CSV table of C-alpha atoms in Angstrom, one decimal:
chain,number,residue,atom,x,y,z
A,579,MET,CA,49.0,-59.5,-8.0
A,580,ILE,CA,50.3,-58.7,-4.6
A,581,ASP,CA,48.0,-59.1,-1.8
A,582,LEU,CA,47.8,-56.2,0.4
A,583,SER,CA,44.5,-56.7,2.7
A,584,LEU,CA,46.8,-57.4,5.5
A,585,LEU,CA,49.4,-55.0,5.4
A,586,ASN,CA,49.1,-51.0,5.9
A,587,LEU,CA,51.0,-48.3,4.1
A,588,THR,CA,53.5,-45.7,6.1
A,589,THR,CA,54.0,-42.4,3.3
A,590,PRO,CA,56.0,-39.7,4.3
A,591,GLU,CA,53.3,-37.9,3.7
A,592,PRO,CA,51.7,-35.6,6.9
A,593,LYS,CA,49.0,-37.3,8.8
A,594,ALA,CA,47.1,-34.0,8.4
A,595,PRO,CA,47.6,-30.4,7.6
A,596,GLY,CA,50.4,-28.7,9.1
A,597,SER,CA,51.3,-32.3,11.0
A,598,SER,CA,55.0,-33.0,11.4
A,599,VAL,CA,53.9,-37.0,11.6
A,600,SER,CA,53.4,-39.3,8.5
A,601,ILE,CA,50.4,-40.7,7.5
A,602,ILE,CA,49.6,-44.6,7.7
A,603,TYR,CA,47.2,-46.2,5.0
A,604,PRO,CA,44.7,-48.9,6.5
A,605,PRO,CA,44.1,-51.8,4.1
A,606,GLY,CA,41.9,-50.8,1.6
A,607,SER,CA,42.5,-47.1,1.5
A,608,PHE,CA,45.9,-47.1,-0.3
A,609,PRO,CA,46.4,-43.9,-2.6
A,610,GLN,CA,47.6,-44.0,-6.1
A,611,ASN,CA,50.3,-41.0,-6.0
A,612,GLU,CA,53.9,-40.4,-5.8
A,613,PHE,CA,54.5,-42.3,-3.4
A,614,PHE,CA,53.0,-45.5,-3.8
A,615,SER,CA,51.0,-46.6,-7.1
A,616,VAL,CA,50.1,-50.1,-8.5
A,617,GLN,CA,51.6,-50.7,-12.2
A,618,PRO,CA,49.6,-52.0,-14.8
A,619,ASN,CA,50.9,-55.6,-14.3
A,620,GLY,CA,50.6,-55.9,-10.6
A,621,ASP,CA,53.9,-54.4,-9.6
A,622,LEU,CA,53.9,-52.1,-6.3
A,623,LYS,CA,56.1,-48.6,-7.0
A,624,VAL,CA,57.2,-46.9,-4.1
A,625,TRP,CA,59.1,-43.6,-3.7
A,626,ALA,CA,60.2,-42.1,-0.4
A,627,PRO,CA,62.0,-38.6,-0.9
A,628,THR,CA,64.8,-37.9,1.5
A,629,LYS,CA,62.9,-34.8,2.6
A,630,GLY,CA,59.3,-35.5,3.7
A,631,VAL,CA,57.5,-36.2,7.0
A,632,SER,CA,58.7,-38.8,9.0
A,633,SER,CA,57.4,-41.3,12.0
A,634,LYS,CA,57.4,-40.2,15.4
A,635,SER,CA,60.5,-41.6,16.4
A,636,THR,CA,62.8,-40.7,13.6
A,637,SER,CA,63.6,-37.8,11.1
A,638,ARG,CA,64.1,-40.3,8.0
A,639,THR,CA,61.6,-40.7,5.8
A,640,ARG,CA,60.0,-44.0,4.4
A,641,THR,CA,57.3,-45.7,2.4
A,642,GLU,CA,56.9,-49.2,3.8
A,643,PHE,CA,54.4,-51.7,4.3
A,644,ARG,CA,53.7,-53.4,7.6
A,645,GLU,CA,51.7,-56.5,8.7
A,646,CYS,CA,48.6,-56.0,10.1
A,647,PHE,CA,44.8,-57.4,10.8
A,648,ALA,CA,42.5,-56.8,7.9
A,649,ASN,CA,40.8,-53.8,10.1
A,650,GLY,CA,44.0,-51.9,10.0
A,651,ALA,CA,45.1,-53.1,13.7
A,652,VAL,CA,48.9,-54.2,13.9
A,653,TYR,CA,49.6,-57.1,13.8
A,654,ASN,CA,52.5,-58.9,16.0
A,655,TRP,CA,53.9,-62.2,16.7
A,656,ASN,CA,56.0,-64.0,19.2
A,657,TYR,CA,58.9,-66.0,17.4
A,658,PRO,CA,58.1,-69.3,19.4
A,659,ALA,CA,54.2,-69.0,18.6
A,660,PHE,CA,54.6,-70.7,15.2
A,661,PRO,CA,57.5,-73.2,13.5
A,662,HIS,CA,57.9,-70.9,10.7
A,663,HIS,CA,57.5,-67.2,10.0
A,664,TRP,CA,58.6,-65.8,6.6
A,665,LEU,CA,59.0,-62.6,4.5
A,666,ARG,CA,59.3,-63.4,0.9
A,667,VAL,CA,60.0,-60.4,-1.5
A,668,ALA,CA,61.3,-59.9,-5.2
A,669,MET,CA,62.4,-56.5,-5.9
A,670,THR,CA,64.1,-54.1,-8.2
A,671,VAL,CA,65.8,-51.1,-6.7
A,672,LEU,CA,65.5,-47.7,-8.8
A,673,GLN,CA,67.1,-45.6,-6.6
A,674,VAL,CA,69.1,-44.5,-3.4
A,675,PRO,CA,69.5,-41.5,-1.3
A,676,LYS,CA,72.7,-39.6,-1.6
A,677,LYS,CA,74.6,-41.4,1.0
A,678,GLY,CA,73.6,-44.5,-0.7
A,679,GLU,CA,71.8,-46.8,2.1
A,680,THR,CA,67.8,-47.7,2.3
A,681,VAL,CA,66.4,-50.6,4.0
A,682,VAL,CA,64.4,-52.9,2.2
A,683,GLY,CA,63.0,-55.4,5.0
A,684,GLN,CA,63.0,-55.7,8.8
A,685,ILE,CA,62.1,-57.7,11.5
A,686,HIS,CA,60.8,-55.0,13.9
A,687,VAL,CA,59.6,-54.7,17.7
A,688,TYR,CA,56.8,-53.5,19.5
A,689,ASN,CA,57.5,-50.5,21.4
A,690,SER,CA,61.3,-50.2,20.6
A,691,THR,CA,63.6,-48.5,18.1
A,692,ARG,CA,65.8,-51.0,18.4
A,693,PRO,CA,64.5,-53.8,15.9
A,694,PRO,CA,66.6,-57.4,15.8
A,695,VAL,CA,66.4,-56.9,11.6
A,696,LYS,CA,67.4,-54.5,9.4
A,697,LEU,CA,68.2,-55.5,5.4
A,698,SER,CA,69.6,-52.4,3.5
A,699,PHE,CA,70.7,-52.2,0.1
A,700,ASP,CA,73.8,-49.9,0.2
A,701,LYS,CA,74.7,-48.6,-3.1
A,702,ALA,CA,78.5,-47.6,-3.9
A,703,ALA,CA,80.0,-44.8,-6.1
A,704,ASP,CA,80.2,-47.1,-8.7
A,705,GLY,CA,76.1,-48.3,-8.9
A,706,VAL,CA,76.7,-51.7,-7.4
A,707,GLY,CA,75.0,-52.0,-4.1
A,708,GLN,CA,75.1,-55.0,-1.9
A,709,LEU,CA,72.6,-56.8,0.4
A,710,THR,CA,73.7,-56.0,4.3
A,711,VAL,CA,71.8,-57.4,7.4
A,712,GLY,CA,71.8,-55.4,10.5
A,713,PHE,CA,71.4,-58.1,13.5
A,714,ARG,CA,70.6,-57.5,17.3
A,715,GLU,CA,70.9,-60.8,19.1
A,716,SER,CA,69.2,-59.7,22.2
A,717,PHE,CA,66.5,-57.9,22.9
A,718,ASP,CA,67.3,-53.8,23.3
A,719,GLN,CA,71.1,-54.6,22.3
A,720,VAL,CA,72.3,-51.0,21.2
A,721,ASN,CA,74.3,-51.5,18.3
A,722,PRO,CA,73.9,-54.1,15.6
A,723,ILE,CA,76.1,-56.2,14.1
A,724,ASP,CA,76.2,-55.9,10.2
A,725,ALA,CA,77.1,-58.9,7.6
A,726,VAL,CA,76.8,-58.4,3.9
A,727,LEU,CA,74.3,-61.1,2.6
A,728,LEU,CA,74.8,-61.0,-1.2
A,729,SER,CA,76.8,-58.1,-3.2
A,730,ASP,CA,77.3,-56.7,-6.6
A,731,ILE,CA,73.6,-56.2,-7.4
A,732,PRO,CA,73.4,-53.0,-9.8
A,733,VAL,CA,70.9,-50.5,-9.0
A,734,GLY,CA,67.8,-51.4,-11.3
A,735,THR,CA,68.3,-55.2,-11.0
A,736,ARG,CA,65.8,-57.3,-9.9
A,737,PHE,CA,66.6,-59.6,-7.0
A,738,THR,CA,64.7,-61.7,-4.6
A,739,PHE,CA,65.6,-61.8,-0.6
A,740,ASN,CA,63.7,-64.1,2.1
A,741,ILE,CA,63.6,-63.7,6.4
A,742,HIS,CA,62.6,-66.9,7.6
A,743,VAL,CA,62.3,-67.1,11.1
A,744,ILE,CA,61.9,-70.8,13.1
A,745,ALA,CA,60.6,-71.2,16.4
A,746,SER,CA,64.0,-72.0,18.0
A,747,GLY,CA,64.9,-68.2,16.9
A,748,ALA,CA,67.3,-69.2,14.0
A,749,VAL,CA,66.8,-66.4,11.6
A,750,LEU,CA,67.5,-67.8,8.0
A,751,PHE,CA,68.6,-64.8,5.4
A,752,SER,CA,68.7,-65.9,1.4
A,753,ALA,CA,68.8,-63.9,-1.6
A,754,SER,CA,69.7,-64.2,-5.3
A,755,PHE,CA,69.6,-62.2,-8.8
A,756,THR,CA,70.8,-63.2,-12.0
A,757,ASP,CA,74.1,-61.2,-13.7
A,758,ALA,CA,74.7,-59.6,-17.0
A,759,GLU,CA,76.0,-62.8,-18.0
A,760,GLY,CA,73.0,-65.1,-17.2
A,761,VAL,CA,74.5,-66.2,-14.0
A,762,LYS,CA,72.3,-66.5,-10.8
A,763,ARG,CA,74.3,-65.2,-7.9
A,764,THR,CA,72.9,-66.4,-4.1
A,765,GLY,CA,73.5,-65.5,-0.6
A,766,ASN,CA,72.8,-67.3,2.4
A,767,LEU,CA,73.2,-66.5,6.0
A,768,THR,CA,71.9,-67.7,9.6
A,769,LEU,CA,71.7,-65.8,12.8
A,770,ALA,CA,70.0,-66.7,16.0
A,771,LEU,CA,67.8,-64.2,18.6
A,772,ASP,CA,68.2,-65.2,21.9
A,773,ALA,CA,65.7,-66.0,24.7
A,774,SER,CA,65.5,-62.4,25.5
A,775,TRP,CA,63.4,-61.9,22.0
A,776,ALA,CA,61.0,-64.7,22.7
A,777,GLN,CA,58.0,-63.0,24.3
A,778,GLN,CA,58.5,-59.7,22.6
A,779,GLY,CA,56.3,-58.4,19.7
A,780,LEU,CA,57.7,-58.6,16.5
A,781,TYR,CA,56.4,-57.8,12.9
A,782,PHE,CA,58.0,-57.7,9.4
A,783,LYS,CA,58.0,-54.8,7.3
A,784,ALA,CA,59.3,-54.4,3.8
A,785,GLY,CA,59.4,-51.1,1.5
A,786,VAL,CA,62.2,-48.0,1.2
A,787,TYR,CA,63.3,-46.3,4.2
A,788,ASN,CA,65.9,-43.8,3.9
A,789,GLN,CA,68.9,-44.1,6.3
A,790,GLU,CA,70.0,-40.3,6.0
A,791,ASP,CA,68.6,-37.4,7.5
A,792,PRO,CA,67.5,-34.3,5.4
A,793,THR,CA,69.5,-30.9,5.4
A,794,ALA,CA,68.9,-27.7,4.1
A,795,GLU,CA,70.7,-28.9,1.1
A,796,THR,CA,68.9,-32.0,0.3
A,797,LEU,CA,66.9,-31.6,-3.3
A,798,GLU,CA,63.3,-32.9,-3.3
A,799,THR,CA,64.6,-35.5,-6.3
A,800,GLU,CA,66.8,-37.3,-3.8
A,801,GLY,CA,65.4,-40.7,-2.0
A,802,SER,CA,64.4,-43.9,-2.5
A,803,ALA,CA,62.6,-45.8,-5.4
A,804,ALA,CA,61.8,-49.7,-6.0
A,805,LEU,CA,59.4,-51.7,-7.6
A,806,PHE,CA,57.8,-54.8,-5.7
A,807,HIS,CA,57.3,-57.8,-7.7
A,808,LYS,CA,56.4,-59.9,-4.8
A,809,LEU,CA,55.7,-59.4,-1.1
A,810,GLU,CA,54.4,-62.4,0.9
A,811,ILE,CA,54.2,-62.4,4.8
A,812,THR,CA,53.3,-66.2,6.3
A,813,HIS,CA,53.2,-67.4,9.7
A,814,GLY,CA,52.7,-71.6,10.3
A,815,VAL,CA,53.9,-74.8,9.6
């Protein structure tokens, strides 16, 4: 079973009737609905329609976990504070939005809309996807630099990814899946945060976060869906 005791959950539901701000569920109060459900085998199923309520900083919708304290207060960390910070995920992307991109993992930063890391699952027209890292070396850098971590991942295929931050500011990415011939495919990438990030409050996120804006033509069935088989966040030695 995935431990949800130190995670909150944002879904594309209104915080209150008529509100344009999405709801955030604290630990221990997660719903069982179309946006989030625990499956009989312990997997977590998440759904984020492209058309829904968004957070304050964007019109794009998400169903996404964020690390926090057990009482629901947000937890932020500085990367020099521990030797290692880990986000470890095993998941299956079931559906992506019309334009084909959803963010599945992040290192975000408190009080800024420009996170250091976004890990996206990007699907081409043939149904095959890739994991792409959007990386900001410096705090408040306007445009991230993109790098492909792992390619040729069919939608509906289980894959893993790890984001590992060490106290020097290095960020190590790894990902893998087993293809239809039974061959394990892997990808690795190492990047580095510069010193401007050292005292910024960082936090991990994971889920499905649609990377397109809804329009009047957007269908209710468009959006991102996934199963999480493993979701683990740790800080320490």
